[in-house]
Tab-separated table of C-alpha atoms and ligand atoms in Angstrom:
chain	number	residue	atom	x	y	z
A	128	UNK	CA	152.832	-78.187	1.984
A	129	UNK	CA	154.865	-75.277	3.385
A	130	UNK	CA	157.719	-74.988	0.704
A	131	UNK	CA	158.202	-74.471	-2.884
A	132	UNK	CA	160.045	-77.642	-2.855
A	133	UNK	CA	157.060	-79.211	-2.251
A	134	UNK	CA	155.190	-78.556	-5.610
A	135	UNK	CA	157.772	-79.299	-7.947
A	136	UNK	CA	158.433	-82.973	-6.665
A	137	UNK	CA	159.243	-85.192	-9.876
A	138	UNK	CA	157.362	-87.958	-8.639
A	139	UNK	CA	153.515	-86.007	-7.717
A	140	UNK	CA	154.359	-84.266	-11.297
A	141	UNK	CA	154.349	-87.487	-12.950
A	142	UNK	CA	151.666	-89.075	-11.621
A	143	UNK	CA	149.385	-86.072	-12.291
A	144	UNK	CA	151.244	-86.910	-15.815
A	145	UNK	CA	150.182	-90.218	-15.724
A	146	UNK	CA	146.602	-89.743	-14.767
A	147	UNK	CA	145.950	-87.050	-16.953
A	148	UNK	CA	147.181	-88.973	-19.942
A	149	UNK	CA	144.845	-91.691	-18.492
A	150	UNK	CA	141.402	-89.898	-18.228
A	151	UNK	CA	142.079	-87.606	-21.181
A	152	UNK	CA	140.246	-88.659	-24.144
A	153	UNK	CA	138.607	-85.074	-25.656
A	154	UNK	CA	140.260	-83.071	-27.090
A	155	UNK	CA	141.014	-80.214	-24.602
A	156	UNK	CA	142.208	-76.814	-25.731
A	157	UNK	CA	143.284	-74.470	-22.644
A	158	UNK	CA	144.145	-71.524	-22.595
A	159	UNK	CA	146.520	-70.223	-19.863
A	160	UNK	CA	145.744	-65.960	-19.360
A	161	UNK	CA	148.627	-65.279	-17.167
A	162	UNK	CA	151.873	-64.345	-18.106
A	163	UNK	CA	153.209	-66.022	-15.234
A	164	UNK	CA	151.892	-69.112	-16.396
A	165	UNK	CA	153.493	-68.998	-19.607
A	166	UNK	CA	156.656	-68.617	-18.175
A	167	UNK	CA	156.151	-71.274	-15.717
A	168	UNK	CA	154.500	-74.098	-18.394
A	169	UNK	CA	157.884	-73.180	-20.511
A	170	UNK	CA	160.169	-73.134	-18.209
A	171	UNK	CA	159.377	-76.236	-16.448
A	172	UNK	CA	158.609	-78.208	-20.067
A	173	UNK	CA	155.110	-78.974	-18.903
A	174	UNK	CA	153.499	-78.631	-22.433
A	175	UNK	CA	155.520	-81.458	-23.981
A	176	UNK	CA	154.768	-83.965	-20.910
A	177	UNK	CA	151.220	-83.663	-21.382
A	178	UNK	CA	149.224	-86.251	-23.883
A	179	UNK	CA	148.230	-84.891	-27.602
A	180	UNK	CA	144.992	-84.374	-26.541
A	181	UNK	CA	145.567	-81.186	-23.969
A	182	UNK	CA	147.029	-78.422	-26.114
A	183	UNK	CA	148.375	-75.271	-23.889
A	184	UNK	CA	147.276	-71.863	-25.453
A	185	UNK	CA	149.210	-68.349	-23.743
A	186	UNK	CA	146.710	-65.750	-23.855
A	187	UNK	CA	146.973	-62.105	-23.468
A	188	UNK	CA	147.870	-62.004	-19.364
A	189	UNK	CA	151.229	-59.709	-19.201
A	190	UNK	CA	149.934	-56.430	-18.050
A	191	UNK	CA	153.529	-54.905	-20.019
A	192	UNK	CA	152.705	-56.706	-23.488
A	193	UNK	CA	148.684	-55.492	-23.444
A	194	UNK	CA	149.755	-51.411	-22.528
A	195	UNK	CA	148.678	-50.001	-26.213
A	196	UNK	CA	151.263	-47.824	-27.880
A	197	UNK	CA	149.041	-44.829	-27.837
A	198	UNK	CA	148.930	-44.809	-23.861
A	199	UNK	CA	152.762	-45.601	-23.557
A	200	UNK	CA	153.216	-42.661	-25.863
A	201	UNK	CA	151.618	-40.933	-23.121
A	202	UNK	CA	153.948	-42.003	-20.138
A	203	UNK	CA	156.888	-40.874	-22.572
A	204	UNK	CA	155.193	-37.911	-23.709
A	205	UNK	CA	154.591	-36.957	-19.790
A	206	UNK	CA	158.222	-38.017	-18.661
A	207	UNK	CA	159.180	-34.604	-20.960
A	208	UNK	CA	157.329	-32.756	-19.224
A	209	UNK	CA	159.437	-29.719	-17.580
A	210	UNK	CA	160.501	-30.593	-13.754
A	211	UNK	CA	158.905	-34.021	-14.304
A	212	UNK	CA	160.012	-36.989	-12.163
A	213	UNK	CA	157.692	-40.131	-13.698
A	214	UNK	CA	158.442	-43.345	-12.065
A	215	UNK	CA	157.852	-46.419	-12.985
A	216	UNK	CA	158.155	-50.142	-12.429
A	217	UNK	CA	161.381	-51.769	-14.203
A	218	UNK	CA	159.689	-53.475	-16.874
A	219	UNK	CA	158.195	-50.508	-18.649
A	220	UNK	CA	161.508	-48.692	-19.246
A	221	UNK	CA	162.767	-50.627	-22.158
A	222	UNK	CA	158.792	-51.434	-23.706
A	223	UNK	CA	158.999	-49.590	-27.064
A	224	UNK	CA	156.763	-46.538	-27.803
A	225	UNK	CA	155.945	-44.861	-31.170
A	226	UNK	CA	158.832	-42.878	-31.346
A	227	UNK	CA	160.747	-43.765	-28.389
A	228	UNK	CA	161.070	-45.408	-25.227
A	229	UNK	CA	161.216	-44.579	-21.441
A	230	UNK	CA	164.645	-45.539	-21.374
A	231	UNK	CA	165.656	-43.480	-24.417
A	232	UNK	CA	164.151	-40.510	-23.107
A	233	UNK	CA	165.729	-40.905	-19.669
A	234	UNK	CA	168.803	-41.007	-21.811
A	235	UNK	CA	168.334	-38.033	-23.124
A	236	UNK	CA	167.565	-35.815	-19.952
A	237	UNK	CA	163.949	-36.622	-18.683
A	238	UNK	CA	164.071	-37.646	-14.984
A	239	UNK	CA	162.519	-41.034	-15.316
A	240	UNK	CA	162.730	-43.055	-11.878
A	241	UNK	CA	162.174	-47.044	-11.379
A	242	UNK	CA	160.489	-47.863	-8.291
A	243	UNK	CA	159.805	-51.029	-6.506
A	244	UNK	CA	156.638	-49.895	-4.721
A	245	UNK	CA	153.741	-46.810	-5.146
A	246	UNK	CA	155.359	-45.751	-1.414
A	247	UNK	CA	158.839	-44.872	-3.255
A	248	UNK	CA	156.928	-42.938	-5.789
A	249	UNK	CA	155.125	-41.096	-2.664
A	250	UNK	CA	158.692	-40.939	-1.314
A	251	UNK	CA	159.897	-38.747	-3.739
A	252	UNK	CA	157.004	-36.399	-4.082
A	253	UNK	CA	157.534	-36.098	-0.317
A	254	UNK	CA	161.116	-35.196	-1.134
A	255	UNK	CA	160.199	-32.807	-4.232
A	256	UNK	CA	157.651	-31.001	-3.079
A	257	UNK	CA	158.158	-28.695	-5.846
A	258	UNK	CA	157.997	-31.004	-8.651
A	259	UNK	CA	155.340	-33.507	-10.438
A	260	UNK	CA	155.830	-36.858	-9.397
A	261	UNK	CA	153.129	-38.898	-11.732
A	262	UNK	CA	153.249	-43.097	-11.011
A	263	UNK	CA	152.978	-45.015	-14.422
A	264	UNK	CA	150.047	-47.168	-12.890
A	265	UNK	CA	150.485	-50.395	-15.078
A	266	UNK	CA	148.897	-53.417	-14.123
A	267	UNK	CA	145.656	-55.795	-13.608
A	268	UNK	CA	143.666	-56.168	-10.070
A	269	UNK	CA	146.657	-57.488	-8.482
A	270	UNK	CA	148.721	-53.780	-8.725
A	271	UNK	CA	145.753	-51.627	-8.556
A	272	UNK	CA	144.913	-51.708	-5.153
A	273	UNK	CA	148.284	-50.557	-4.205
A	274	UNK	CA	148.281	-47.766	-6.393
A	275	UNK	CA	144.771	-46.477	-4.930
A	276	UNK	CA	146.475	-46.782	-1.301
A	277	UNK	CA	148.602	-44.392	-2.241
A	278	UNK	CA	146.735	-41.773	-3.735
A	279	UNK	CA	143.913	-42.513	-0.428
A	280	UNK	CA	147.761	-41.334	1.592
A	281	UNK	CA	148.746	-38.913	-0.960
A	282	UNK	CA	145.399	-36.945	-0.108
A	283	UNK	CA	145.353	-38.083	3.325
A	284	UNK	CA	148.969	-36.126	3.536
A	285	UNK	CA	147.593	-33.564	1.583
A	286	UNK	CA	150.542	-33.707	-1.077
A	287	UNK	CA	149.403	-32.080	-4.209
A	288	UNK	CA	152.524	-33.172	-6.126
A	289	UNK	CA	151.622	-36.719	-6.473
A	290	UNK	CA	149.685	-38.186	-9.920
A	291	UNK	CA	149.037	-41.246	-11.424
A	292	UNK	CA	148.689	-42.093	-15.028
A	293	UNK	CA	146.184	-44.868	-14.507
A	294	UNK	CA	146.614	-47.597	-17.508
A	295	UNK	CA	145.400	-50.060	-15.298
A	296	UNK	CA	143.265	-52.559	-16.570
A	297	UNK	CA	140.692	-55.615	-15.501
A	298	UNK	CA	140.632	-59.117	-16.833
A	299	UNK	CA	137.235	-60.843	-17.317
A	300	UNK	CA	136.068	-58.212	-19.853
A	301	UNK	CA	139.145	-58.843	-21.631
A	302	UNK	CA	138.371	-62.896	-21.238
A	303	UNK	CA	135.269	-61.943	-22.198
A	304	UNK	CA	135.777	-60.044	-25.728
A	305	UNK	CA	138.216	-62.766	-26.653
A	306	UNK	CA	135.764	-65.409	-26.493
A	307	UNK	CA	132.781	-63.371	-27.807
A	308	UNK	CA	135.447	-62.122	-31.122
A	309	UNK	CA	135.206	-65.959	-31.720
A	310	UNK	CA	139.123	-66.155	-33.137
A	311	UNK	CA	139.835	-68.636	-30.711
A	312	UNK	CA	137.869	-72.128	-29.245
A	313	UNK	CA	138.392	-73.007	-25.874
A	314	UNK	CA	137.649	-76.262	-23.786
A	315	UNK	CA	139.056	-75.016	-20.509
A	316	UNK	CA	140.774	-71.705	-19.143
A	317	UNK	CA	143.681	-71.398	-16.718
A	318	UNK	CA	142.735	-68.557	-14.474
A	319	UNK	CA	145.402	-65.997	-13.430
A	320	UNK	CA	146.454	-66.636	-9.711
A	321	UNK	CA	147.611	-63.726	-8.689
A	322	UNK	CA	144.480	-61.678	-10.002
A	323	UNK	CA	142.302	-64.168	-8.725
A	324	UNK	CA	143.944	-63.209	-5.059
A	325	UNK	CA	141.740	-59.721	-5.626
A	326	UNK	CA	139.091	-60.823	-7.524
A	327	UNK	CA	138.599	-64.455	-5.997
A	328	UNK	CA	137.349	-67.255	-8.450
A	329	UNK	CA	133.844	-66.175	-8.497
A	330	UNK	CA	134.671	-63.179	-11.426
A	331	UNK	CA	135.268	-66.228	-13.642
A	332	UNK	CA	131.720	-67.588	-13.315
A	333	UNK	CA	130.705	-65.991	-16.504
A	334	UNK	CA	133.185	-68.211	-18.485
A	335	UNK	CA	131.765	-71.406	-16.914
A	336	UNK	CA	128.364	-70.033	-17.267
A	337	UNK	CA	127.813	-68.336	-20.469
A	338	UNK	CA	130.503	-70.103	-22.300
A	339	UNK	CA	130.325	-73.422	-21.162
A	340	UNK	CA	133.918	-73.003	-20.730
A	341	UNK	CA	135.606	-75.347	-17.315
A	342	UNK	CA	137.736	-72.825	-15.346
A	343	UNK	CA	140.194	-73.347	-12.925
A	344	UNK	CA	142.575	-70.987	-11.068
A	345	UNK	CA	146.050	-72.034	-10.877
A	346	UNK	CA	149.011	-71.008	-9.005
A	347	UNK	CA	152.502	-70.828	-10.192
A	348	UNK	CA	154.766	-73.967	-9.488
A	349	UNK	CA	154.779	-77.056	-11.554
A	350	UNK	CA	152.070	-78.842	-9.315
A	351	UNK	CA	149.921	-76.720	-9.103
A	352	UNK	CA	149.504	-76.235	-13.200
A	353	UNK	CA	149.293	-79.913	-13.394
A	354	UNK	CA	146.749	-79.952	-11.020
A	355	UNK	CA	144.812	-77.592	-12.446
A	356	UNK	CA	145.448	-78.681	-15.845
A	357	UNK	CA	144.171	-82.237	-14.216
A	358	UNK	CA	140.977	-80.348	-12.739
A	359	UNK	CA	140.351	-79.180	-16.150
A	360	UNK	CA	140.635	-82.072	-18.053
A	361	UNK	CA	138.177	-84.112	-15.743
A	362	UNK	CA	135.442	-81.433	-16.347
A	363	UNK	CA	136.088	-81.610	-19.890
A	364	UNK	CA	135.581	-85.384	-19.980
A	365	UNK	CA	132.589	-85.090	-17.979
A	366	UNK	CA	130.782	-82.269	-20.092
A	367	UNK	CA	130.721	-80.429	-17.046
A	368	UNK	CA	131.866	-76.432	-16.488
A	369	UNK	CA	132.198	-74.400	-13.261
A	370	UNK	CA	134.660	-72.864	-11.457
A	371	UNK	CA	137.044	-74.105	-9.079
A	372	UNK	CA	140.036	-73.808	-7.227
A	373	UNK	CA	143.649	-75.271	-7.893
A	374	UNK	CA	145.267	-73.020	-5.482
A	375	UNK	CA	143.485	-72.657	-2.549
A	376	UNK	CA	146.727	-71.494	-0.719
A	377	UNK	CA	146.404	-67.999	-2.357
A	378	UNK	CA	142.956	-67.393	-3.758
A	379	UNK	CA	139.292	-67.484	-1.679
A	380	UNK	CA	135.525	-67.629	-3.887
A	381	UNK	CA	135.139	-64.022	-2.904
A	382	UNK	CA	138.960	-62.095	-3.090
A	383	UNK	CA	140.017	-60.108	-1.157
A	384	UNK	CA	137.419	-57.594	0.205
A	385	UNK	CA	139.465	-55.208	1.955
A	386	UNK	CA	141.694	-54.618	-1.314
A	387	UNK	CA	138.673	-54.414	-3.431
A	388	UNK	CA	136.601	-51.889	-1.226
A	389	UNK	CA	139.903	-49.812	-1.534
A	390	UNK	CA	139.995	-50.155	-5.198
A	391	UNK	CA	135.757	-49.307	-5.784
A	392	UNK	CA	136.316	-46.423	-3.174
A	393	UNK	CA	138.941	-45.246	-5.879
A	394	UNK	CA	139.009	-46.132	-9.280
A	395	UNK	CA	135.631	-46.294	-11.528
A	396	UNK	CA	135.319	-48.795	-14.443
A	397	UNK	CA	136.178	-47.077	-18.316
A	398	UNK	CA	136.662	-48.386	-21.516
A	399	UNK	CA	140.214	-49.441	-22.215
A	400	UNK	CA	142.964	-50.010	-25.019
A	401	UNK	CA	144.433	-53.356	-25.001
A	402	UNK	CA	147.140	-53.903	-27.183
A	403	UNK	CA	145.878	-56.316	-30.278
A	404	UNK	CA	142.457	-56.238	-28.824
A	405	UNK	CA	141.597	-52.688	-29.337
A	406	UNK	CA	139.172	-50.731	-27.069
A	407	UNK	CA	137.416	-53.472	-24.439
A	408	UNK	CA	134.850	-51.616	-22.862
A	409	UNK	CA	134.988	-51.565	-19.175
A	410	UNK	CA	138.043	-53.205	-18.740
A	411	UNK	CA	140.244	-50.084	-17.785
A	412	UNK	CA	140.578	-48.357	-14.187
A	413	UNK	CA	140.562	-44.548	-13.936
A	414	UNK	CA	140.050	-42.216	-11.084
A	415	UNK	CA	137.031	-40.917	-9.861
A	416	UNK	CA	135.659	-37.486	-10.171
A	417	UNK	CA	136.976	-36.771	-6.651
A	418	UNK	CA	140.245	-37.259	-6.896
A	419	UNK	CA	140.551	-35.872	-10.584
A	420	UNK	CA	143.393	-33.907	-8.885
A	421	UNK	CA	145.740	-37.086	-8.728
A	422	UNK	CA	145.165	-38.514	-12.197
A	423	UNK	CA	147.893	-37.031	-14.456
A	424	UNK	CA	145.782	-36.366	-18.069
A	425	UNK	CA	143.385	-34.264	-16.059
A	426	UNK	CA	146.098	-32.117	-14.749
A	427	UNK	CA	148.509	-32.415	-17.575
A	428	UNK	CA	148.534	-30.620	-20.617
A	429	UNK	CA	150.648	-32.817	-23.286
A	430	UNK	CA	150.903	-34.031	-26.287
A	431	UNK	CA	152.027	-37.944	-27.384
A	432	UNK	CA	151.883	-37.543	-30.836
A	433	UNK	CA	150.412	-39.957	-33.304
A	434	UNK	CA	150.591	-44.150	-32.352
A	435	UNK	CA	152.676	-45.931	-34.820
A	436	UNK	CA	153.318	-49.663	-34.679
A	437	UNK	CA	156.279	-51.643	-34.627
A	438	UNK	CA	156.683	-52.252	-37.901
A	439	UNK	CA	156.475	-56.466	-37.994
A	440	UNK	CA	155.665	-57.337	-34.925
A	441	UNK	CA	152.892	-59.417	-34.408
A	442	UNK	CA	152.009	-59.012	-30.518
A	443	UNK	CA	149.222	-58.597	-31.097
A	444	UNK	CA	147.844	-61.815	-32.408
A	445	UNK	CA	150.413	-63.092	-30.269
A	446	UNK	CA	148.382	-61.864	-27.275
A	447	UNK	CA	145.369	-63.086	-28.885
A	448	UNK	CA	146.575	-66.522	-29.393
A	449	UNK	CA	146.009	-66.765	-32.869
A	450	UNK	CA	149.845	-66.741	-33.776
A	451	UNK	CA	152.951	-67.998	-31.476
A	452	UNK	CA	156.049	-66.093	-31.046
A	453	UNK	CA	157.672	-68.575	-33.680
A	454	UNK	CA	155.252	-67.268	-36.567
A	455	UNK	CA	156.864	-64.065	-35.806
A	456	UNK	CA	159.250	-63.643	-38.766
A	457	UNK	CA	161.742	-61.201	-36.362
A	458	UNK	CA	161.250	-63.944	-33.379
A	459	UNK	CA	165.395	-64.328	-32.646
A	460	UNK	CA	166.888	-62.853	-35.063
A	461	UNK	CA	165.713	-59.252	-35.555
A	462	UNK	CA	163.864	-58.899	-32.076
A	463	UNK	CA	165.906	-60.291	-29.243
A	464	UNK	CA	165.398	-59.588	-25.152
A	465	UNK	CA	168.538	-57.431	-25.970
A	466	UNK	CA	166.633	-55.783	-29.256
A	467	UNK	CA	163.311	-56.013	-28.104
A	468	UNK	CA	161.121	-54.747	-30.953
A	469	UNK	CA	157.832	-55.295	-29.373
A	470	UNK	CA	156.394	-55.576	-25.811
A	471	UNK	CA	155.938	-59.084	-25.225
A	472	UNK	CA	160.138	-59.590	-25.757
A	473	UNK	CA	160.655	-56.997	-23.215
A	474	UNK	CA	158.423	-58.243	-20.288
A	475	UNK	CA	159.622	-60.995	-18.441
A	476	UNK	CA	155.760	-62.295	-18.329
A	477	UNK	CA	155.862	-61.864	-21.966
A	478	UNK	CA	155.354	-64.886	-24.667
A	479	UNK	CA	158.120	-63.748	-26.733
A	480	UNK	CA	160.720	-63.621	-23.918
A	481	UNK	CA	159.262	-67.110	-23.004
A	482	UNK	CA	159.695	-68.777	-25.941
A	483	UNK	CA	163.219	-67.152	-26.318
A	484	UNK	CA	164.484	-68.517	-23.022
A	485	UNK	CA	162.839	-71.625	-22.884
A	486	UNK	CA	161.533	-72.663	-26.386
A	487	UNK	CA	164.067	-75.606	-26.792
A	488	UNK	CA	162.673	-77.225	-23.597
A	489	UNK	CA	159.096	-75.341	-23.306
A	490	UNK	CA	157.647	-76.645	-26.354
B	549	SF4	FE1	156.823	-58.622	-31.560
B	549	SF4	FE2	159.326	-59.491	-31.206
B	549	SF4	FE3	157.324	-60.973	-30.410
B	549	SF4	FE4	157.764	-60.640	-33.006
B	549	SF4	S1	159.108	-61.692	-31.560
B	549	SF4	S2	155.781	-60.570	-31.966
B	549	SF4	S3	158.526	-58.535	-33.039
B	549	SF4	S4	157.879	-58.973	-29.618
């Protein structure tokens, strides 16, 4: 299979239908953790093809919807900064803070920049060599590497006008305090494809191991869900949990070395703020003591203010999977993708913005 074509043929989709609904007599509970997922299980209608038995769970995988209001507060707070320029991925911009968002600010003066890659941020400290240029570093395994490539050429350039404000985080601690909190019971998890490309499938080993949990990483396109979902529901029926592979196109046992030696050379483990999950320990990215002169709250001296929530929202149990989008009493009226009130409406990996486009067919 060369083409995307390829996995969303009608006909391999319903037979994967068809012999799911055949072997599937447990009950099986799965959880997808990617954003990406969600959006692809709703767009394509997959949950309402599958038998009663498989129920489809969206967990807390959108790297926009998890950033905690007290470190966007910080982005916002450092995009005021005199002689600033922060830039950021698109998504951020509209994600409400406390007070405020990036895009509000930007409205009002601040020099707030979106950038497709960490080499346009280094672009434009090249180009303003006498102003800050901090990165908003937002993201799981799969963004991080980049972003430590670029402060490895920021130093190797010897720019000093270059900072990141790392918010980065990592995923199996994050699997791993949802399933020790207990909120939410599992027969099988849908690993994240795209982190998996870093990590490779062996970080997930834990799940199958400690948990007794089936895990299988997926890729994005219809076929490769059902398959998964297929993979899933055969350990399941055979009391059986390990690790495997739905998407062998993308993702290897052991990642992607070269990316994580650049990340470890980097970045250090810390305790992190997830949105609705509060503080998971080691599940955060900052930089290490050595290049303290690159991360922007060493060199920064600001103040975000206190964290306020948005009044309403539920994201966060949203993220936990202990509430849908629809049990959010502002879910399409109050909080649109045009009035976003919380995070996981503004992201396009977000549940919220799922369920909005694609909740008459998705569900
Ligand atoms: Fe928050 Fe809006 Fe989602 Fe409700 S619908 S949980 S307010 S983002």
């Amino acid at each position: 299979m060369k083409f995307v074509d390829e996995f969303r043929r009608s006909e391999l989709s319903q037979g994967l239908i068809r012999s799911i609904s055949r072997i599937s007599t447990r009950k099986a509970r799965l959880m997808e953790f990617c954003g990406g997922h969600t959006v692809a299980i709703m767009k394509h209608g997959l949950r309402q093809l599958l038998p009663p038995t498989v129920e489809m769970l969206s967990g807390p995988g959108c790297p926009v919807c998890v950033t905690d209001n007290a470190d966007l507060d910080k982005a916002i707070a450092l995009a005021g900064l005199p002689g600033m320029i922060l830039t950021t991925f698109g998504d951020m911009l509209k994600v409400p803070g406390s007070r405020s968002s990036l895009q509000e600010v930007r409205a009002g003066g601040a020099d707030v920049r979106l950038v497709y890659s960490t080499m346009d941020a280094l672009q434009m400290a090249r180009e303003n060599p006498s102003r800050p240029v901090v990165f908003l570093g937002i993201g799981f395994e799969t963004t991080a590497p980049t972003v430590a490539a670029s402060v490895l050429q920021a130093r190797q350039e010897g720019l000093r006008n270059y900072h990141i404000l790392s918010l980065h985080k990592v995923c199996p601690p994050a699997i791993k305090a949802l399933l020790e909190s207990g909120e939410v019971k599992l027969q099988g998890l849908i690993c994240p494809g795209h982190v998996s490309t870093i990590t490779g499938s062996r970080a997930w080993e834990f799940v199958a191991r400690d948990y007794g949990i089936p895990c299988v990483v997926s890729g994005f396109e219809p076929l490769d869900i059902l398959q998964c979902v297929h993979m899933l529901v055969e350990q399941i029926e055979h009391s059986e949990s390990r690790v495997e592979i739905a998407y062998r196109r993308g993702v290897r046992e052991e990642g992607n070395l070269k990316a994580l030696d650049i990340m470890a050379s980097t970045f250090e483990v810390a305790p992190a703020r997830w949105r609705g999950m509060g503080k998971v320990p080691d599940s955060g990215l900052r930089l290490k003591k050595e290049y303290e002169r690159f991360d922007a709250e060493a060199v920064f001296d600001f103040d975000p203010g206190p964290t306020l929530e948005p009044e309403g929202c539920i994201c966060g149990e949203v993220l936990r999977a202990v509430k849908t989008p629809r049990e959010c009493p502002l879910f399409s009226t109050v909080c649109t993708p045009a009035t976003p009130v919380g995070p996981c409406m503004v992201s396009a990996e977000g549940s919220c913005s799922a369920y909005y486009l694609y909740g008459a067919s998705g569900e």
